């Protein structure tokens, strides 16, 4: 979480998303608090939750249906 090319709020938001995916209640709460402390707005938080929900739903469908990866997305 050291300073770098990604700003501190974005890093916390990524951490929240990964914590939700891993069902780590402690991490969700602590990094949500940290993100608000670093300037995340309520609107950003709501949008983050919407993106997490969309990703979880789409990931579940793609995995369950065993959708193959498009060739254009595969690296050589």
PDB file of N, CA, C and O in Angstrom:
ATOM      1  N   UNK A   1       0.823  -1.191   0.000  1.00  0.00           N
ATOM      2  CA  UNK A   1       0.000   0.000   0.000  1.00  0.00           C
ATOM      3  C   UNK A   1       0.870   1.259   0.000  1.00  0.00           C
ATOM      4  O   UNK A   1       0.381   2.347   0.228  1.00  0.00           O
ATOM      5  N   UNK A   2       2.142   1.084  -0.299  1.00  0.00           N
ATOM      6  CA  UNK A   2       3.063   2.218  -0.337  1.00  0.00           C
ATOM      7  C   UNK A   2       2.700   3.167  -1.478  1.00  0.00           C
ATOM      8  O   UNK A   2       2.044   2.764  -2.438  1.00  0.00           O
ATOM      9  N   UNK A   3       3.115   4.414  -1.384  1.00  0.00           N
ATOM     10  CA  UNK A   3       2.855   5.364  -2.467  1.00  0.00           C
ATOM     11  C   UNK A   3       3.390   4.846  -3.796  1.00  0.00           C
ATOM     12  O   UNK A   3       4.449   4.211  -3.847  1.00  0.00           O
ATOM     13  N   UNK A   4       2.645   5.103  -4.860  1.00  0.00           N
ATOM     14  CA  UNK A   4       3.053   4.657  -6.185  1.00  0.00           C
ATOM     15  C   UNK A   4       2.190   5.303  -7.237  1.00  0.00           C
ATOM     16  O   UNK A   4       1.636   6.383  -7.025  1.00  0.00           O
ATOM     17  N   UNK A   5       2.036   4.642  -8.350  1.00  0.00           N
ATOM     18  CA  UNK A   5       1.273   5.184  -9.470  1.00  0.00           C
ATOM     19  C   UNK A   5      -0.235   5.159  -9.229  1.00  0.00           C
ATOM     20  O   UNK A   5      -0.971   5.926  -9.837  1.00  0.00           O
ATOM     21  N   UNK A   6      -0.714   4.268  -8.378  1.00  0.00           N
ATOM     22  CA  UNK A   6      -2.139   4.185  -8.042  1.00  0.00           C
ATOM     23  C   UNK A   6      -2.369   4.976  -6.769  1.00  0.00           C
ATOM     24  O   UNK A   6      -1.656   4.786  -5.770  1.00  0.00           O
ATOM     25  N   UNK A   7      -3.364   5.866  -6.778  1.00  0.00           N
ATOM     26  CA  UNK A   7      -3.610   6.703  -5.607  1.00  0.00           C
ATOM     27  C   UNK A   7      -4.147   5.873  -4.434  1.00  0.00           C
ATOM     28  O   UNK A   7      -4.634   4.758  -4.609  1.00  0.00           O
ATOM     29  N   UNK A   8      -4.039   6.426  -3.241  1.00  0.00           N
ATOM     30  CA  UNK A   8      -4.363   5.712  -2.000  1.00  0.00           C
ATOM     31  C   UNK A   8      -5.826   5.269  -1.931  1.00  0.00           C
ATOM     32  O   UNK A   8      -6.122   4.158  -1.473  1.00  0.00           O
ATOM     33  N   UNK A   9      -6.752   6.109  -2.379  1.00  0.00           N
ATOM     34  CA  UNK A   9      -8.177   5.738  -2.327  1.00  0.00           C
ATOM     35  C   UNK A   9      -8.446   4.568  -3.259  1.00  0.00           C
ATOM     36  O   UNK A   9      -9.152   3.619  -2.893  1.00  0.00           O
ATOM     37  N   UNK A  10      -7.883   4.606  -4.460  1.00  0.00           N
ATOM     38  CA  UNK A  10      -8.077   3.515  -5.416  1.00  0.00           C
ATOM     39  C   UNK A  10      -7.513   2.214  -4.868  1.00  0.00           C
ATOM     40  O   UNK A  10      -8.141   1.156  -5.000  1.00  0.00           O
ATOM     41  N   UNK A  11      -6.352   2.270  -4.236  1.00  0.00           N
ATOM     42  CA  UNK A  11      -5.770   1.062  -3.630  1.00  0.00           C
ATOM     43  C   UNK A  11      -6.705   0.492  -2.569  1.00  0.00           C
ATOM     44  O   UNK A  11      -6.909  -0.734  -2.504  1.00  0.00           O
ATOM     45  N   UNK A  12      -7.279   1.355  -1.741  1.00  0.00           N
ATOM     46  CA  UNK A  12      -8.209   0.882  -0.708  1.00  0.00           C
ATOM     47  C   UNK A  12      -9.454   0.268  -1.342  1.00  0.00           C
ATOM     48  O   UNK A  12      -9.960  -0.752  -0.875  1.00  0.00           O
ATOM     49  N   UNK A  13      -9.932   0.877  -2.431  1.00  0.00           N
ATOM     50  CA  UNK A  13     -11.115   0.347  -3.103  1.00  0.00           C
ATOM     51  C   UNK A  13     -10.836  -1.025  -3.723  1.00  0.00           C
ATOM     52  O   UNK A  13     -11.682  -1.921  -3.659  1.00  0.00           O
ATOM     53  N   UNK A  14      -9.660  -1.199  -4.279  1.00  0.00           N
ATOM     54  CA  UNK A  14      -9.274  -2.510  -4.802  1.00  0.00           C
ATOM     55  C   UNK A  14      -9.227  -3.511  -3.658  1.00  0.00           C
ATOM     56  O   UNK A  14      -9.713  -4.642  -3.783  1.00  0.00           O
ATOM     57  N   UNK A  15      -8.654  -3.087  -2.541  1.00  0.00           N
ATOM     58  CA  UNK A  15      -8.558  -3.968  -1.375  1.00  0.00           C
ATOM     59  C   UNK A  15      -9.946  -4.372  -0.891  1.00  0.00           C
ATOM     60  O   UNK A  15     -10.180  -5.524  -0.516  1.00  0.00           O
ATOM     61  N   UNK A  16     -10.895  -3.432  -0.906  1.00  0.00           N
ATOM     62  CA  UNK A  16     -12.280  -3.748  -0.518  1.00  0.00           C
ATOM     63  C   UNK A  16     -12.851  -4.812  -1.451  1.00  0.00           C
ATOM     64  O   UNK A  16     -13.451  -5.796  -0.997  1.00  0.00           O
ATOM     65  N   UNK A  17     -12.666  -4.639  -2.749  1.00  0.00           N
ATOM     66  CA  UNK A  17     -13.206  -5.593  -3.721  1.00  0.00           C
ATOM     67  C   UNK A  17     -12.635  -6.990  -3.518  1.00  0.00           C
ATOM     68  O   UNK A  17     -13.367  -7.983  -3.535  1.00  0.00           O
ATOM     69  N   UNK A  18     -11.336  -7.073  -3.308  1.00  0.00           N
ATOM     70  CA  UNK A  18     -10.711  -8.380  -3.082  1.00  0.00           C
ATOM     71  C   UNK A  18     -11.190  -8.971  -1.765  1.00  0.00           C
ATOM     72  O   UNK A  18     -11.444 -10.180  -1.665  1.00  0.00           O
ATOM     73  N   UNK A  19     -11.361  -8.146  -0.760  1.00  0.00           N
ATOM     74  CA  UNK A  19     -11.842  -8.623   0.535  1.00  0.00           C
ATOM     75  C   UNK A  19     -13.262  -9.153   0.449  1.00  0.00           C
ATOM     76  O   UNK A  19     -13.597 -10.160   1.071  1.00  0.00           O
ATOM     77  N   UNK A  20     -14.107  -8.490  -0.350  1.00  0.00           N
ATOM     78  CA  UNK A  20     -15.460  -9.000  -0.576  1.00  0.00           C
ATOM     79  C   UNK A  20     -15.386 -10.348  -1.272  1.00  0.00           C
ATOM     80  O   UNK A  20     -16.065 -11.302  -0.879  1.00  0.00           O
ATOM     81  N   UNK A  21     -14.553 -10.444  -2.302  1.00  0.00           N
ATOM     82  CA  UNK A  21     -14.411 -11.702  -3.053  1.00  0.00           C
ATOM     83  C   UNK A  21     -13.931 -12.845  -2.160  1.00  0.00           C
ATOM     84  O   UNK A  21     -14.340 -13.993  -2.335  1.00  0.00           O
ATOM     85  N   UNK A  22     -13.092 -12.515  -1.185  1.00  0.00           N
ATOM     86  CA  UNK A  22     -12.554 -13.530  -0.271  1.00  0.00           C
ATOM     87  C   UNK A  22     -13.377 -13.680   1.006  1.00  0.00           C
ATOM     88  O   UNK A  22     -13.003 -14.451   1.889  1.00  0.00           O
ATOM     89  N   UNK A  23     -14.462 -12.933   1.114  1.00  0.00           N
ATOM     90  CA  UNK A  23     -15.359 -12.981   2.270  1.00  0.00           C
ATOM     91  C   UNK A  23     -14.631 -12.718   3.590  1.00  0.00           C
ATOM     92  O   UNK A  23     -14.884 -13.364   4.602  1.00  0.00           O
ATOM     93  N   UNK A  24     -13.724 -11.724   3.576  1.00  0.00           N
ATOM     94  CA  UNK A  24     -13.004 -11.353   4.792  1.00  0.00           C
ATOM     95  C   UNK A  24     -13.694 -10.152   5.428  1.00  0.00           C
ATOM     96  O   UNK A  24     -13.471  -8.997   5.029  1.00  0.00           O
ATOM     97  N   UNK A  25     -14.574 -10.425   6.381  1.00  0.00           N
ATOM     98  CA  UNK A  25     -15.361  -9.367   7.013  1.00  0.00           C
ATOM     99  C   UNK A  25     -14.475  -8.305   7.656  1.00  0.00           C
ATOM    100  O   UNK A  25     -14.726  -7.100   7.513  1.00  0.00           O
ATOM    101  N   UNK A  26     -13.428  -8.728   8.353  1.00  0.00           N
ATOM    102  CA  UNK A  26     -12.516  -7.778   9.002  1.00  0.00           C
ATOM    103  C   UNK A  26     -11.916  -6.822   7.972  1.00  0.00           C
ATOM    104  O   UNK A  26     -11.924  -5.603   8.153  1.00  0.00           O
ATOM    105  N   UNK A  27     -11.397  -7.384   6.884  1.00  0.00           N
ATOM    106  CA  UNK A  27     -10.750  -6.558   5.860  1.00  0.00           C
ATOM    107  C   UNK A  27     -11.744  -5.635   5.165  1.00  0.00           C
ATOM    108  O   UNK A  27     -11.405  -4.481   4.858  1.00  0.00           O
ATOM    109  N   UNK A  28     -12.948  -6.108   4.901  1.00  0.00           N
ATOM    110  CA  UNK A  28     -13.963  -5.250   4.279  1.00  0.00           C
ATOM    111  C   UNK A  28     -14.205  -4.026   5.155  1.00  0.00           C
ATOM    112  O   UNK A  28     -14.188  -2.888   4.675  1.00  0.00           O
ATOM    113  N   UNK A  29     -14.409  -4.247   6.442  1.00  0.00           N
ATOM    114  CA  UNK A  29     -14.701  -3.132   7.346  1.00  0.00           C
ATOM    115  C   UNK A  29     -13.505  -2.211   7.530  1.00  0.00           C
ATOM    116  O   UNK A  29     -13.646  -0.979   7.469  1.00  0.00           O
ATOM    117  N   UNK A  30     -12.322  -2.774   7.739  1.00  0.00           N
ATOM    118  CA  UNK A  30     -11.163  -1.921   8.012  1.00  0.00           C
ATOM    119  C   UNK A  30     -10.750  -1.117   6.785  1.00  0.00           C
ATOM    120  O   UNK A  30     -10.406   0.069   6.894  1.00  0.00           O
ATOM    121  N   UNK A  31     -10.819  -1.709   5.598  1.00  0.00           N
ATOM    122  CA  UNK A  31     -10.411  -0.981   4.401  1.00  0.00           C
ATOM    123  C   UNK A  31     -11.496  -0.042   3.893  1.00  0.00           C
ATOM    124  O   UNK A  31     -11.187   0.972   3.260  1.00  0.00           O
ATOM    125  N   UNK A  32     -12.756  -0.328   4.201  1.00  0.00           N
ATOM    126  CA  UNK A  32     -13.816   0.628   3.893  1.00  0.00           C
ATOM    127  C   UNK A  32     -13.626   1.876   4.753  1.00  0.00           C
ATOM    128  O   UNK A  32     -13.706   3.008   4.264  1.00  0.00           O
ATOM    129  N   UNK A  33     -13.338   1.677   6.026  1.00  0.00           N
ATOM    130  CA  UNK A  33     -13.063   2.802   6.920  1.00  0.00           C
ATOM    131  C   UNK A  33     -11.852   3.597   6.437  1.00  0.00           C
ATOM    132  O   UNK A  33     -11.877   4.832   6.401  1.00  0.00           O
ATOM    133  N   UNK A  34     -10.801   2.879   6.041  1.00  0.00           N
ATOM    134  CA  UNK A  34      -9.590   3.548   5.552  1.00  0.00           C
ATOM    135  C   UNK A  34      -9.872   4.332   4.277  1.00  0.00           C
ATOM    136  O   UNK A  34      -9.381   5.456   4.111  1.00  0.00           O
ATOM    137  N   UNK A  35     -10.674   3.765   3.383  1.00  0.00           N
ATOM    138  CA  UNK A  35     -10.994   4.449   2.124  1.00  0.00           C
ATOM    139  C   UNK A  35     -11.767   5.739   2.385  1.00  0.00           C
ATOM    140  O   UNK A  35     -11.476   6.773   1.779  1.00  0.00           O
ATOM    141  N   UNK A  36     -12.755   5.674   3.287  1.00  0.00           N
ATOM    142  CA  UNK A  36     -13.482   6.896   3.640  1.00  0.00           C
ATOM    143  C   UNK A  36     -12.537   7.909   4.275  1.00  0.00           C
ATOM    144  O   UNK A  36     -12.605   9.102   3.989  1.00  0.00           O
ATOM    145  N   UNK A  37     -11.635   7.429   5.095  1.00  0.00           N
ATOM    146  CA  UNK A  37     -10.660   8.311   5.732  1.00  0.00           C
ATOM    147  C   UNK A  37      -9.717   8.976   4.743  1.00  0.00           C
ATOM    148  O   UNK A  37      -9.201  10.069   4.994  1.00  0.00           O
ATOM    149  N   UNK A  38      -9.492   8.335   3.622  1.00  0.00           N
ATOM    150  CA  UNK A  38      -8.596   8.883   2.601  1.00  0.00           C
ATOM    151  C   UNK A  38      -9.349   9.653   1.524  1.00  0.00           C
ATOM    152  O   UNK A  38      -8.748  10.098   0.555  1.00  0.00           O
ATOM    153  N   UNK A  39     -10.685   9.788   1.692  1.00  0.00           N
ATOM    154  CA  UNK A  39     -11.435  10.649   0.791  1.00  0.00           C
ATOM    155  C   UNK A  39     -12.452   9.994  -0.120  1.00  0.00           C
ATOM    156  O   UNK A  39     -13.042  10.666  -0.958  1.00  0.00           O
ATOM    157  N   UNK A  40     -12.682   8.696   0.025  1.00  0.00           N
ATOM    158  CA  UNK A  40     -13.709   8.061  -0.796  1.00  0.00           C
ATOM    159  C   UNK A  40     -15.070   8.654  -0.432  1.00  0.00           C
ATOM    160  O   UNK A  40     -15.402   8.780   0.741  1.00  0.00           O
ATOM    161  N   UNK A  41     -15.862   8.994  -1.447  1.00  0.00           N
ATOM    162  CA  UNK A  41     -17.193   9.557  -1.203  1.00  0.00           C
ATOM    163  C   UNK A  41     -18.229   8.444  -1.111  1.00  0.00           C
ATOM    164  O   UNK A  41     -17.981   7.310  -1.515  1.00  0.00           O
ATOM    165  N   UNK A  42     -19.393   8.805  -0.598  1.00  0.00           N
ATOM    166  CA  UNK A  42     -20.505   7.843  -0.550  1.00  0.00           C
ATOM    167  C   UNK A  42     -20.889   7.397  -1.956  1.00  0.00           C
ATOM    168  O   UNK A  42     -21.208   6.235  -2.181  1.00  0.00           O
ATOM    169  N   UNK A  43     -20.834   8.327  -2.916  1.00  0.00           N
ATOM    170  CA  UNK A  43     -21.164   7.982  -4.302  1.00  0.00           C
ATOM    171  C   UNK A  43     -20.151   6.988  -4.866  1.00  0.00           C
ATOM    172  O   UNK A  43     -20.523   6.034  -5.559  1.00  0.00           O
ATOM    173  N   UNK A  44     -18.874   7.192  -4.578  1.00  0.00           N
ATOM    174  CA  UNK A  44     -17.841   6.251  -5.037  1.00  0.00           C
ATOM    175  C   UNK A  44     -18.046   4.885  -4.399  1.00  0.00           C
ATOM    176  O   UNK A  44     -17.885   3.861  -5.062  1.00  0.00           O
ATOM    177  N   UNK A  45     -18.392   4.875  -3.119  1.00  0.00           N
ATOM    178  CA  UNK A  45     -18.617   3.613  -2.416  1.00  0.00           C
ATOM    179  C   UNK A  45     -19.795   2.866  -3.035  1.00  0.00           C
ATOM    180  O   UNK A  45     -19.715   1.661  -3.280  1.00  0.00           O
ATOM    181  N   UNK A  46     -20.871   3.577  -3.323  1.00  0.00           N
ATOM    182  CA  UNK A  46     -22.025   2.947  -3.953  1.00  0.00           C
ATOM    183  C   UNK A  46     -21.679   2.378  -5.321  1.00  0.00           C
ATOM    184  O   UNK A  46     -22.100   1.269  -5.675  1.00  0.00           O
ATOM    185  N   UNK A  47     -20.905   3.120  -6.086  1.00  0.00           N
ATOM    186  CA  UNK A  47     -20.492   2.636  -7.408  1.00  0.00           C
ATOM    187  C   UNK A  47     -19.565   1.431  -7.285  1.00  0.00           C
ATOM    188  O   UNK A  47     -19.673   0.469  -8.057  1.00  0.00           O
ATOM    189  N   UNK A  48     -18.671   1.465  -6.313  1.00  0.00           N
ATOM    190  CA  UNK A  48     -17.786   0.324  -6.065  1.00  0.00           C
ATOM    191  C   UNK A  48     -18.600  -0.926  -5.758  1.00  0.00           C
ATOM    192  O   UNK A  48     -18.348  -1.998  -6.331  1.00  0.00           O
ATOM    193  N   UNK A  49     -19.591  -0.800  -4.883  1.00  0.00           N
ATOM    194  CA  UNK A  49     -20.425  -1.953  -4.540  1.00  0.00           C
ATOM    195  C   UNK A  49     -21.181  -2.472  -5.763  1.00  0.00           C
ATOM    196  O   UNK A  49     -21.329  -3.686  -5.940  1.00  0.00           O
ATOM    197  N   UNK A  50     -21.624  -1.566  -6.624  1.00  0.00           N
ATOM    198  CA  UNK A  50     -22.324  -1.984  -7.846  1.00  0.00           C
ATOM    199  C   UNK A  50     -21.387  -2.737  -8.783  1.00  0.00           C
ATOM    200  O   UNK A  50     -21.774  -3.754  -9.374  1.00  0.00           O
ATOM    201  N   UNK A  51     -20.159  -2.270  -8.916  1.00  0.00           N
ATOM    202  CA  UNK A  51     -19.181  -2.953  -9.771  1.00  0.00           C
ATOM    203  C   UNK A  51     -18.837  -4.322  -9.194  1.00  0.00           C
ATOM    204  O   UNK A  51     -18.746  -5.316  -9.930  1.00  0.00           O
ATOM    205  N   UNK A  52     -18.664  -4.404  -7.872  1.00  0.00           N
ATOM    206  CA  UNK A  52     -18.373  -5.691  -7.231  1.00  0.00           C
ATOM    207  C   UNK A  52     -19.521  -6.664  -7.491  1.00  0.00           C
ATOM    208  O   UNK A  52     -19.284  -7.826  -7.851  1.00  0.00           O
ATOM    209  N   UNK A  53     -20.747  -6.209  -7.322  1.00  0.00           N
ATOM    210  CA  UNK A  53     -21.910  -7.074  -7.536  1.00  0.00           C
ATOM    211  C   UNK A  53     -21.996  -7.543  -8.983  1.00  0.00           C
ATOM    212  O   UNK A  53     -22.258  -8.726  -9.251  1.00  0.00           O
ATOM    213  N   UNK A  54     -21.763  -6.645  -9.925  1.00  0.00           N
ATOM    214  CA  UNK A  54     -21.785  -7.008 -11.338  1.00  0.00           C
ATOM    215  C   UNK A  54     -20.708  -8.033 -11.654  1.00  0.00           C
ATOM    216  O   UNK A  54     -20.962  -9.034 -12.337  1.00  0.00           O
ATOM    217  N   UNK A  55     -19.498  -7.799 -11.147  1.00  0.00           N
ATOM    218  CA  UNK A  55     -18.389  -8.724 -11.402  1.00  0.00           C
ATOM    219  C   UNK A  55     -18.671 -10.099 -10.809  1.00  0.00           C
ATOM    220  O   UNK A  55     -18.421 -11.126 -11.455  1.00  0.00           O
ATOM    221  N   UNK A  56     -19.208 -10.140  -9.579  1.00  0.00           N
ATOM    222  CA  UNK A  56     -19.522 -11.430  -8.958  1.00  0.00           C
ATOM    223  C   UNK A  56     -20.563 -12.188  -9.766  1.00  0.00           C
ATOM    224  O   UNK A  56     -20.440 -13.389  -9.990  1.00  0.00           O
ATOM    225  N   UNK A  57     -21.585 -11.480 -10.227  1.00  0.00           N
ATOM    226  CA  UNK A  57     -22.635 -12.123 -11.007  1.00  0.00           C
ATOM    227  C   UNK A  57     -22.096 -12.637 -12.343  1.00  0.00           C
ATOM    228  O   UNK A  57     -22.324 -13.792 -12.714  1.00  0.00           O
ATOM    229  N   UNK A  58     -21.362 -11.790 -13.048  1.00  0.00           N
ATOM    230  CA  UNK A  58     -20.828 -12.190 -14.346  1.00  0.00           C
ATOM    231  C   UNK A  58     -19.776 -13.283 -14.224  1.00  0.00           C
ATOM    232  O   UNK A  58     -19.727 -14.200 -15.057  1.00  0.00           O
ATOM    233  N   UNK A  59     -18.926 -13.199 -13.208  1.00  0.00           N
ATOM    234  CA  UNK A  59     -17.930 -14.251 -12.980  1.00  0.00           C
ATOM    235  C   UNK A  59     -18.608 -15.583 -12.726  1.00  0.00           C
ATOM    236  O   UNK A  59     -18.186 -16.622 -13.254  1.00  0.00           O
ATOM    237  N   UNK A  60     -19.665 -15.558 -11.914  1.00  0.00           N
ATOM    238  CA  UNK A  60     -20.394 -16.789 -11.611  1.00  0.00           C
ATOM    239  C   UNK A  60     -21.027 -17.396 -12.843  1.00  0.00           C
ATOM    240  O   UNK A  60     -20.966 -18.607 -13.060  1.00  0.00           O
ATOM    241  N   UNK A  61     -21.630 -16.556 -13.671  1.00  0.00           N
ATOM    242  CA  UNK A  61     -22.252 -17.051 -14.895  1.00  0.00           C
ATOM    243  C   UNK A  61     -21.217 -17.604 -15.865  1.00  0.00           C
ATOM    244  O   UNK A  61     -21.386 -18.698 -16.422  1.00  0.00           O
ATOM    245  N   UNK A  62     -20.143 -16.864 -16.084  1.00  0.00           N
ATOM    246  CA  UNK A  62     -19.106 -17.304 -17.018  1.00  0.00           C
ATOM    247  C   UNK A  62     -18.448 -18.602 -16.548  1.00  0.00           C
ATOM    248  O   UNK A  62     -18.199 -19.509 -17.350  1.00  0.00           O
ATOM    249  N   UNK A  63     -18.195 -18.703 -15.249  1.00  0.00           N
ATOM    250  CA  UNK A  63     -17.591 -19.927 -14.700  1.00  0.00           C
ATOM    251  C   UNK A  63     -18.562 -21.094 -14.778  1.00  0.00           C
ATOM    252  O   UNK A  63     -18.190 -22.195 -15.201  1.00  0.00           O
ATOM    253  N   UNK A  64     -19.796 -20.849 -14.375  1.00  0.00           N
ATOM    254  CA  UNK A  64     -20.798 -21.913 -14.379  1.00  0.00           C
ATOM    255  C   UNK A  64     -21.104 -22.437 -15.762  1.00  0.00           C
ATOM    256  O   UNK A  64     -21.334 -23.631 -15.958  1.00  0.00           O
ATOM    257  N   UNK A  65     -21.083 -21.538 -16.736  1.00  0.00           N
ATOM    258  CA  UNK A  65     -21.388 -21.925 -18.112  1.00  0.00           C
ATOM    259  C   UNK A  65     -20.129 -22.329 -18.891  1.00  0.00           C
ATOM    260  O   UNK A  65     -20.205 -22.684 -20.054  1.00  0.00           O
ATOM    261  N   UNK A  66     -18.982 -22.243 -18.230  1.00  0.00           N
ATOM    262  CA  UNK A  66     -17.686 -22.580 -18.832  1.00  0.00           C
ATOM    263  C   UNK A  66     -17.491 -21.861 -20.165  1.00  0.00           C
ATOM    264  O   UNK A  66     -17.153 -22.466 -21.193  1.00  0.00           O
ATOM    265  N   UNK A  67     -17.700 -20.554 -20.142  1.00  0.00           N
ATOM    266  CA  UNK A  67     -17.536 -19.745 -21.345  1.00  0.00           C
ATOM    267  C   UNK A  67     -16.052 -19.661 -21.677  1.00  0.00           C
ATOM    268  O   UNK A  67     -15.243 -19.262 -20.837  1.00  0.00           O
ATOM    269  N   UNK A  68     -15.658 -20.046 -22.898  1.00  0.00           N
ATOM    270  CA  UNK A  68     -14.253 -19.998 -23.261  1.00  0.00           C
ATOM    271  C   UNK A  68     -13.786 -18.544 -23.427  1.00  0.00           C
ATOM    272  O   UNK A  68     -14.568 -17.666 -23.780  1.00  0.00           O
ATOM    273  N   UNK A  69     -12.507 -18.328 -23.195  1.00  0.00           N
ATOM    274  CA  UNK A  69     -11.924 -16.993 -23.339  1.00  0.00           C
ATOM    275  C   UNK A  69     -11.797 -16.682 -24.827  1.00  0.00           C
ATOM    276  O   UNK A  69     -11.315 -17.509 -25.599  1.00  0.00           O
ATOM    277  N   UNK A  70     -12.214 -15.474 -25.211  1.00  0.00           N
ATOM    278  CA  UNK A  70     -12.070 -15.053 -26.603  1.00  0.00           C
ATOM    279  C   UNK A  70     -10.588 -14.983 -26.973  1.00  0.00           C
ATOM    280  O   UNK A  70      -9.759 -14.529 -26.185  1.00  0.00           O
ATOM    281  N   UNK A  71     -10.271 -15.413 -28.175  1.00  0.00           N
ATOM    282  CA  UNK A  71      -8.880 -15.412 -28.642  1.00  0.00           C
ATOM    283  C   UNK A  71      -8.231 -14.043 -28.518  1.00  0.00           C
ATOM    284  O   UNK A  71      -7.051 -13.942 -28.189  1.00  0.00           O
ATOM    285  N   UNK A  72      -8.984 -12.979 -28.771  1.00  0.00           N
ATOM    286  CA  UNK A  72      -8.431 -11.624 -28.730  1.00  0.00           C
ATOM    287  C   UNK A  72      -7.898 -11.267 -27.342  1.00  0.00           C
ATOM    288  O   UNK A  72      -7.008 -10.412 -27.231  1.00  0.00           O
ATOM    289  N   UNK A  73      -8.396 -11.921 -26.305  1.00  0.00           N
ATOM    290  CA  UNK A  73      -7.952 -11.616 -24.939  1.00  0.00           C
ATOM    291  C   UNK A  73      -6.772 -12.465 -24.490  1.00  0.00           C
ATOM    292  O   UNK A  73      -6.187 -12.212 -23.446  1.00  0.00           O
ATOM    293  N   UNK A  74      -6.430 -13.497 -25.235  1.00  0.00           N
ATOM    294  CA  UNK A  74      -5.327 -14.373 -24.865  1.00  0.00           C
ATOM    295  C   UNK A  74      -4.005 -13.788 -25.348  1.00  0.00           C
ATOM    296  O   UNK A  74      -3.882 -13.352 -26.480  1.00  0.00           O
ATOM    297  N   UNK A  75      -3.018 -13.802 -24.484  1.00  0.00           N
ATOM    298  CA  UNK A  75      -1.686 -13.325 -24.868  1.00  0.00           C
ATOM    299  C   UNK A  75      -0.865 -14.512 -25.318  1.00  0.00           C
ATOM    300  O   UNK A  75      -1.019 -15.615 -24.827  1.00  0.00           O
ATOM    301  N   UNK A  76       0.004 -14.241 -26.241  1.00  0.00           N
ATOM    302  CA  UNK A  76       0.868 -15.312 -26.748  1.00  0.00           C
ATOM    303  C   UNK A  76       2.033 -15.554 -25.861  1.00  0.00           C
ATOM    304  O   UNK A  76       2.479 -14.779 -25.126  1.00  0.00           O
TER     305      UNK A  76
END
